[in-house]
Amino acid sequence: MTLLLSTPQPVSPRRCSSAERLMWITSDRVFYAGLLGAPAMHTAGAIVVYVSVEAPLRIRLAGGEWHTTDVAVVQPYVPYEIASDGRHALDILIEPETLDMSRLPELLRACGAVHAPEFAARVRSAHAQLVATGRDHDLRPEDFDPLFFDQPLPTRQIDARIAGVLERIKTDPSTQAAAQACAEEAKLSFSRFLHLFKQEVGAPFRSFRTWKRARSLLHHVNSDSNLVYVALDIGYPDSTHFSHSIRQTYGLKPRDIFAGSRKLRIIQGGEPGEYMTA
């Protein structure tokens, strides 16, 4: 069945049970409903949107003050801390290289606490419907944006030479390909490649690759695999590098992420999409 979202009704924060913990992950989007974890400064390479469930959220951007809110938005590569008196939160991740950032809804161009009660109600309603349908899903990647934002988000056009490199990294985040090799693949000089990559993607090559590798962990969080094997499988050379990178990205140690995901239901949805090339 295809999931359709009805007109959102006001939904008050409430208790989130373990049966309602889930993650819908596609190549370019993630929706997570689950444990929030202890506050710690961390940095993601995606636009991150939080919605409260049981109690208001508190957010602090690097060097800033704490603010209380029911909706928080963080822009890519901005360090932040998030906390709540409740144990759970709803969380949306959107890969910025897929978006025309200049044409995004105002909500997604914000950074920090946001007053958006109708959006919060919509996300909570969408979560409730995902839970209610159990495993009877027929979700496609193109269903994601309309479900949470009521419309497809505007896409970005990417230089074809850079788009090929992005697709390679996205398809295989564990790749050890260096920037020099990617520059040769794109038939560009090393310096021109690094400049064009940052211009087209909005982030340096190394930061982008680091984020995609850390993001790929989300596909494994409720597996029974040994953490060392997971680290090697997604491209980390050793467990120390793995633990440091994951903690910088998510604010949690890998073992704590796995422990908190034991009852998490994962919906894997969608093949890697194609970039619009210019």
Short mmCIF file of C-alpha atoms in Angstrom, two decimals:
data_model
loop_
_atom_site.label_atom_id
_atom_site.label_comp_id
_atom_site.label_asym_id
_atom_site.label_seq_id
_atom_site.Cartn_x
_atom_site.Cartn_y
_atom_site.Cartn_z
CA MET A 1 0.00 0.00 0.00
CA THR A 2 1.08 3.60 -0.57
CA LEU A 3 1.01 5.72 2.55
CA LEU A 4 -1.05 8.90 2.20
CA LEU A 5 -1.00 11.64 4.80
CA SER A 6 -4.30 13.20 5.80
CA THR A 7 -4.59 16.83 6.87
CA PRO A 8 -2.49 17.11 10.04
CA GLN A 9 -4.37 17.64 13.27
CA PRO A 10 -2.80 19.28 16.35
CA VAL A 11 -0.87 16.60 18.20
CA SER A 12 0.45 17.23 21.69
CA PRO A 13 3.78 15.80 22.84
CA ARG A 14 3.24 12.36 24.38
CA ARG A 15 5.08 9.26 25.46
CA CYS A 16 6.80 7.31 22.67
CA SER A 17 6.87 3.55 23.23
CA SER A 18 9.53 1.15 22.01
CA ALA A 19 7.00 -0.19 19.46
CA GLU A 20 6.95 3.26 17.84
CA ARG A 21 10.72 3.45 17.29
CA LEU A 22 11.50 3.30 13.59
CA MET A 23 13.79 4.66 10.92
CA TRP A 24 12.93 5.13 7.26
CA ILE A 25 16.15 5.54 5.31
CA THR A 26 16.61 6.27 1.61
CA SER A 27 19.73 7.33 -0.27
CA ASP A 28 18.96 11.03 0.30
CA ARG A 29 16.58 11.22 3.27
CA VAL A 30 16.19 9.73 6.76
CA PHE A 31 13.27 9.83 9.18
CA TYR A 32 14.06 8.63 12.70
CA ALA A 33 11.73 8.18 15.65
CA GLY A 34 13.55 6.94 18.70
CA LEU A 35 15.88 7.64 21.60
CA LEU A 36 17.50 11.06 21.67
CA GLY A 37 20.57 10.24 23.74
CA ALA A 38 22.59 12.45 26.07
CA PRO A 39 23.48 15.94 24.84
CA ALA A 40 26.90 16.29 23.25
CA MET A 41 28.30 18.62 20.63
CA HIS A 42 28.23 16.98 17.19
CA THR A 43 28.11 17.82 13.50
CA ALA A 44 26.13 16.25 10.65
CA GLY A 45 26.57 16.81 6.93
CA ALA A 46 22.81 17.02 6.36
CA ILE A 47 20.03 19.47 7.13
CA VAL A 48 18.71 18.07 10.41
CA VAL A 49 15.18 18.77 11.63
CA TYR A 50 14.02 17.76 15.12
CA VAL A 51 10.46 17.60 16.41
CA SER A 52 9.60 17.03 20.07
CA VAL A 53 7.59 14.02 21.20
CA GLU A 54 7.31 13.79 24.99
CA ALA A 55 8.71 17.15 26.10
CA PRO A 56 10.09 20.31 24.48
CA LEU A 57 13.56 20.23 22.97
CA ARG A 58 16.53 22.33 23.99
CA ILE A 59 19.09 23.24 21.34
CA ARG A 60 22.41 25.04 21.45
CA LEU A 61 24.51 25.89 18.41
CA ALA A 62 28.29 26.02 18.86
CA GLY A 63 29.19 29.02 20.98
CA GLY A 64 25.55 29.91 21.56
CA GLU A 65 22.95 29.73 24.29
CA TRP A 66 20.34 27.05 24.94
CA HIS A 67 16.87 27.65 23.44
CA THR A 68 13.67 25.71 24.17
CA THR A 69 11.43 24.72 21.26
CA ASP A 70 9.25 22.00 19.72
CA VAL A 71 11.01 22.25 16.32
CA ALA A 72 14.72 22.75 15.69
CA VAL A 73 16.60 22.99 12.39
CA VAL A 74 20.37 22.67 11.98
CA GLN A 75 22.21 23.44 8.75
CA PRO A 76 24.91 21.10 7.39
CA TYR A 77 28.27 21.07 9.21
CA VAL A 78 27.06 23.37 12.00
CA PRO A 79 28.08 21.96 15.43
CA TYR A 80 25.21 21.71 17.90
CA GLU A 81 23.81 20.02 21.00
CA ILE A 82 20.23 18.79 21.37
CA ALA A 83 18.51 17.72 24.60
CA SER A 84 15.08 17.11 26.09
CA ASP A 85 13.49 16.07 29.38
CA GLY A 86 11.81 13.33 27.32
CA ARG A 87 13.76 10.31 26.10
CA HIS A 88 12.56 10.36 22.48
CA ALA A 89 12.42 12.73 19.51
CA LEU A 90 11.55 12.73 15.82
CA ASP A 91 14.41 13.54 13.47
CA ILE A 92 14.63 14.19 9.69
CA LEU A 93 17.91 14.27 7.74
CA ILE A 94 18.04 15.73 4.23
CA GLU A 95 21.14 15.51 2.05
CA PRO A 96 21.91 19.10 0.96
CA GLU A 97 23.63 18.24 -2.33
CA THR A 98 20.23 17.11 -3.63
CA LEU A 99 18.60 20.48 -2.90
CA ASP A 100 18.46 23.94 -4.42
CA MET A 101 19.18 25.63 -1.10
CA SER A 102 18.06 29.05 -2.37
CA ARG A 103 14.52 27.80 -3.07
CA LEU A 104 13.91 25.82 0.12
CA PRO A 105 10.90 26.57 2.33
CA GLU A 106 11.75 29.13 5.00
CA LEU A 107 11.64 26.43 7.68
CA LEU A 108 14.53 24.54 6.09
CA ARG A 109 16.67 27.66 5.72
CA ALA A 110 16.54 28.37 9.46
CA CYS A 111 19.16 27.34 11.98
CA GLY A 112 18.24 26.83 15.62
CA ALA A 113 14.90 26.94 17.40
CA VAL A 114 11.90 27.39 15.08
CA HIS A 115 8.23 28.15 15.82
CA ALA A 116 6.38 25.78 13.49
CA PRO A 117 3.43 24.11 15.26
CA GLU A 118 1.68 23.01 12.05
CA PHE A 119 4.86 21.35 10.79
CA ALA A 120 5.35 19.62 14.15
CA ALA A 121 1.78 18.30 13.99
CA ARG A 122 2.35 17.04 10.46
CA VAL A 123 5.54 15.15 11.36
CA ARG A 124 3.93 13.60 14.45
CA SER A 125 0.92 12.58 12.35
CA ALA A 126 3.19 11.05 9.70
CA HIS A 127 5.02 9.10 12.40
CA ALA A 128 1.74 7.81 13.80
CA GLN A 129 0.67 6.60 10.35
CA LEU A 130 4.00 4.87 9.72
CA VAL A 131 3.57 3.06 13.03
CA ALA A 132 -0.09 2.21 12.37
CA THR A 133 0.64 0.58 9.01
CA GLY A 134 3.16 -1.75 10.62
CA ARG A 135 5.14 -3.58 7.96
CA ASP A 136 2.51 -3.04 5.27
CA HIS A 137 4.50 -0.35 3.44
CA ASP A 138 4.99 0.44 -0.20
CA LEU A 139 7.14 3.50 0.32
CA ARG A 140 9.18 5.07 -2.47
CA PRO A 141 11.90 7.71 -2.12
CA GLU A 142 9.67 10.23 -3.89
CA ASP A 143 7.04 9.77 -1.16
CA PHE A 144 9.32 11.21 1.51
CA ASP A 145 9.15 14.96 0.88
CA PRO A 146 5.38 15.16 0.30
CA LEU A 147 4.79 13.13 3.47
CA PHE A 148 6.71 15.49 5.73
CA PHE A 149 6.79 18.77 3.77
CA ASP A 150 3.60 18.54 1.67
CA GLN A 151 5.58 18.93 -1.57
CA PRO A 152 8.74 17.72 -3.32
CA LEU A 153 11.69 19.85 -2.24
CA PRO A 154 13.45 21.80 -5.03
CA THR A 155 16.34 19.89 -6.58
CA ARG A 156 19.81 21.16 -7.37
CA GLN A 157 21.55 20.96 -10.72
CA ILE A 158 25.07 19.56 -10.41
CA ASP A 159 27.94 19.81 -12.88
CA ALA A 160 28.03 16.41 -14.62
CA ARG A 161 31.69 15.87 -13.72
CA ILE A 162 31.00 16.35 -10.02
CA ALA A 163 27.72 14.41 -10.20
CA GLY A 164 29.64 11.31 -11.28
CA VAL A 165 31.90 11.56 -8.23
CA LEU A 166 28.92 12.12 -5.91
CA GLU A 167 27.18 9.04 -7.27
CA ARG A 168 30.30 6.95 -6.74
CA ILE A 169 30.63 8.04 -3.10
CA LYS A 170 26.91 7.68 -2.40
CA THR A 171 26.74 4.22 -3.95
CA ASP A 172 29.82 3.05 -2.05
CA PRO A 173 30.52 5.29 0.98
CA SER A 174 33.27 2.90 2.09
CA THR A 175 35.37 3.80 -0.95
CA GLN A 176 38.90 4.89 -0.15
CA ALA A 177 39.18 6.92 -3.36
CA ALA A 178 41.30 10.00 -2.76
CA ALA A 179 40.50 13.44 -4.11
CA GLN A 180 43.32 13.09 -6.63
CA ALA A 181 41.78 9.94 -8.11
CA CYS A 182 38.35 11.59 -8.25
CA ALA A 183 39.88 14.62 -9.98
CA GLU A 184 41.39 12.36 -12.61
CA GLU A 185 38.06 10.58 -13.03
CA ALA A 186 36.40 13.96 -13.57
CA LYS A 187 39.20 14.99 -15.97
CA LEU A 188 40.04 18.03 -13.88
CA SER A 189 43.22 19.29 -12.27
CA PHE A 190 43.43 18.59 -8.54
CA SER A 191 42.99 22.22 -7.50
CA ARG A 192 40.17 22.82 -9.99
CA PHE A 193 38.39 19.67 -8.81
CA LEU A 194 38.50 20.70 -5.14
CA HIS A 195 37.24 24.20 -5.97
CA LEU A 196 34.45 22.96 -8.25
CA PHE A 197 33.41 20.23 -5.81
CA LYS A 198 32.95 22.72 -2.96
CA GLN A 199 31.19 25.16 -5.27
CA GLU A 200 28.74 22.55 -6.55
CA VAL A 201 28.18 20.56 -3.35
CA GLY A 202 28.52 23.25 -0.69
CA ALA A 203 31.11 21.32 1.32
CA PRO A 204 34.78 20.34 0.92
CA PHE A 205 35.46 16.93 -0.58
CA ARG A 206 36.93 15.48 2.62
CA SER A 207 34.03 16.68 4.80
CA PHE A 208 31.49 15.27 2.34
CA ARG A 209 33.18 11.87 2.18
CA THR A 210 33.54 11.74 5.98
CA TRP A 211 29.82 12.46 6.40
CA LYS A 212 28.70 9.88 3.85
CA ARG A 213 30.80 7.20 5.54
CA ALA A 214 29.36 8.03 8.96
CA ARG A 215 25.84 8.17 7.50
CA SER A 216 26.22 4.64 6.11
CA LEU A 217 26.35 3.37 9.70
CA LEU A 218 22.58 3.96 9.89
CA HIS A 219 21.99 0.94 7.65
CA HIS A 220 23.63 -1.33 10.26
CA VAL A 221 22.46 0.02 13.64
CA ASN A 222 20.14 -2.88 14.52
CA SER A 223 22.30 -5.66 13.08
CA ASP A 224 23.98 -8.32 15.20
CA SER A 225 27.36 -7.78 13.58
CA ASN A 226 30.46 -7.13 15.65
CA LEU A 227 31.28 -3.41 15.71
CA VAL A 228 34.79 -4.06 14.41
CA TYR A 229 33.35 -5.81 11.36
CA VAL A 230 30.85 -2.98 10.82
CA ALA A 231 33.66 -0.42 10.99
CA LEU A 232 35.73 -2.27 8.39
CA ASP A 233 32.68 -2.90 6.20
CA ILE A 234 31.82 0.80 5.93
CA GLY A 235 35.39 1.87 5.26
CA TYR A 236 37.05 2.76 8.56
CA PRO A 237 40.65 1.55 8.86
CA ASP A 238 40.38 0.71 12.57
CA SER A 239 38.01 0.85 15.56
CA THR A 240 39.66 3.97 17.03
CA HIS A 241 39.09 6.02 13.88
CA PHE A 242 35.57 4.59 13.64
CA SER A 243 34.64 5.51 17.22
CA HIS A 244 36.11 9.02 16.95
CA SER A 245 34.36 9.81 13.65
CA ILE A 246 30.96 8.48 14.76
CA ARG A 247 31.12 10.35 18.04
CA GLN A 248 31.97 13.60 16.23
CA THR A 249 29.04 13.06 13.85
CA TYR A 250 26.31 11.78 16.18
CA GLY A 251 27.52 12.78 19.65
CA LEU A 252 27.41 9.13 20.74
CA LYS A 253 29.81 6.21 20.80
CA PRO A 254 29.03 3.47 18.25
CA ARG A 255 28.25 0.94 20.98
CA ASP A 256 25.70 3.35 22.53
CA ILE A 257 24.04 3.87 19.13
CA PHE A 258 23.74 0.11 18.65
CA ALA A 259 22.45 -0.42 22.20
CA GLY A 260 19.75 2.21 21.70
CA SER A 261 18.70 0.73 18.35
CA ARG A 262 17.96 -2.85 19.42
CA LYS A 263 14.20 -2.31 19.17
CA LEU A 264 14.39 0.02 16.17
CA ARG A 265 12.43 -1.02 13.07
CA ILE A 266 14.21 0.01 9.89
CA ILE A 267 12.42 0.69 6.62
CA GLN A 268 14.93 0.63 3.78
CA GLY A 269 13.43 2.54 0.89
CA GLY A 270 14.74 3.40 -2.51
CA GLU A 271 17.64 2.94 -4.85
CA PRO A 272 20.23 5.71 -5.17
CA GLY A 273 18.67 8.53 -7.16
CA GLU A 274 20.20 10.42 -10.08
CA TYR A 275 21.49 13.95 -9.78
CA MET A 276 20.20 16.61 -12.13
CA THR A 277 23.29 17.54 -14.15
CA ALA A 278 24.09 20.90 -15.64
#
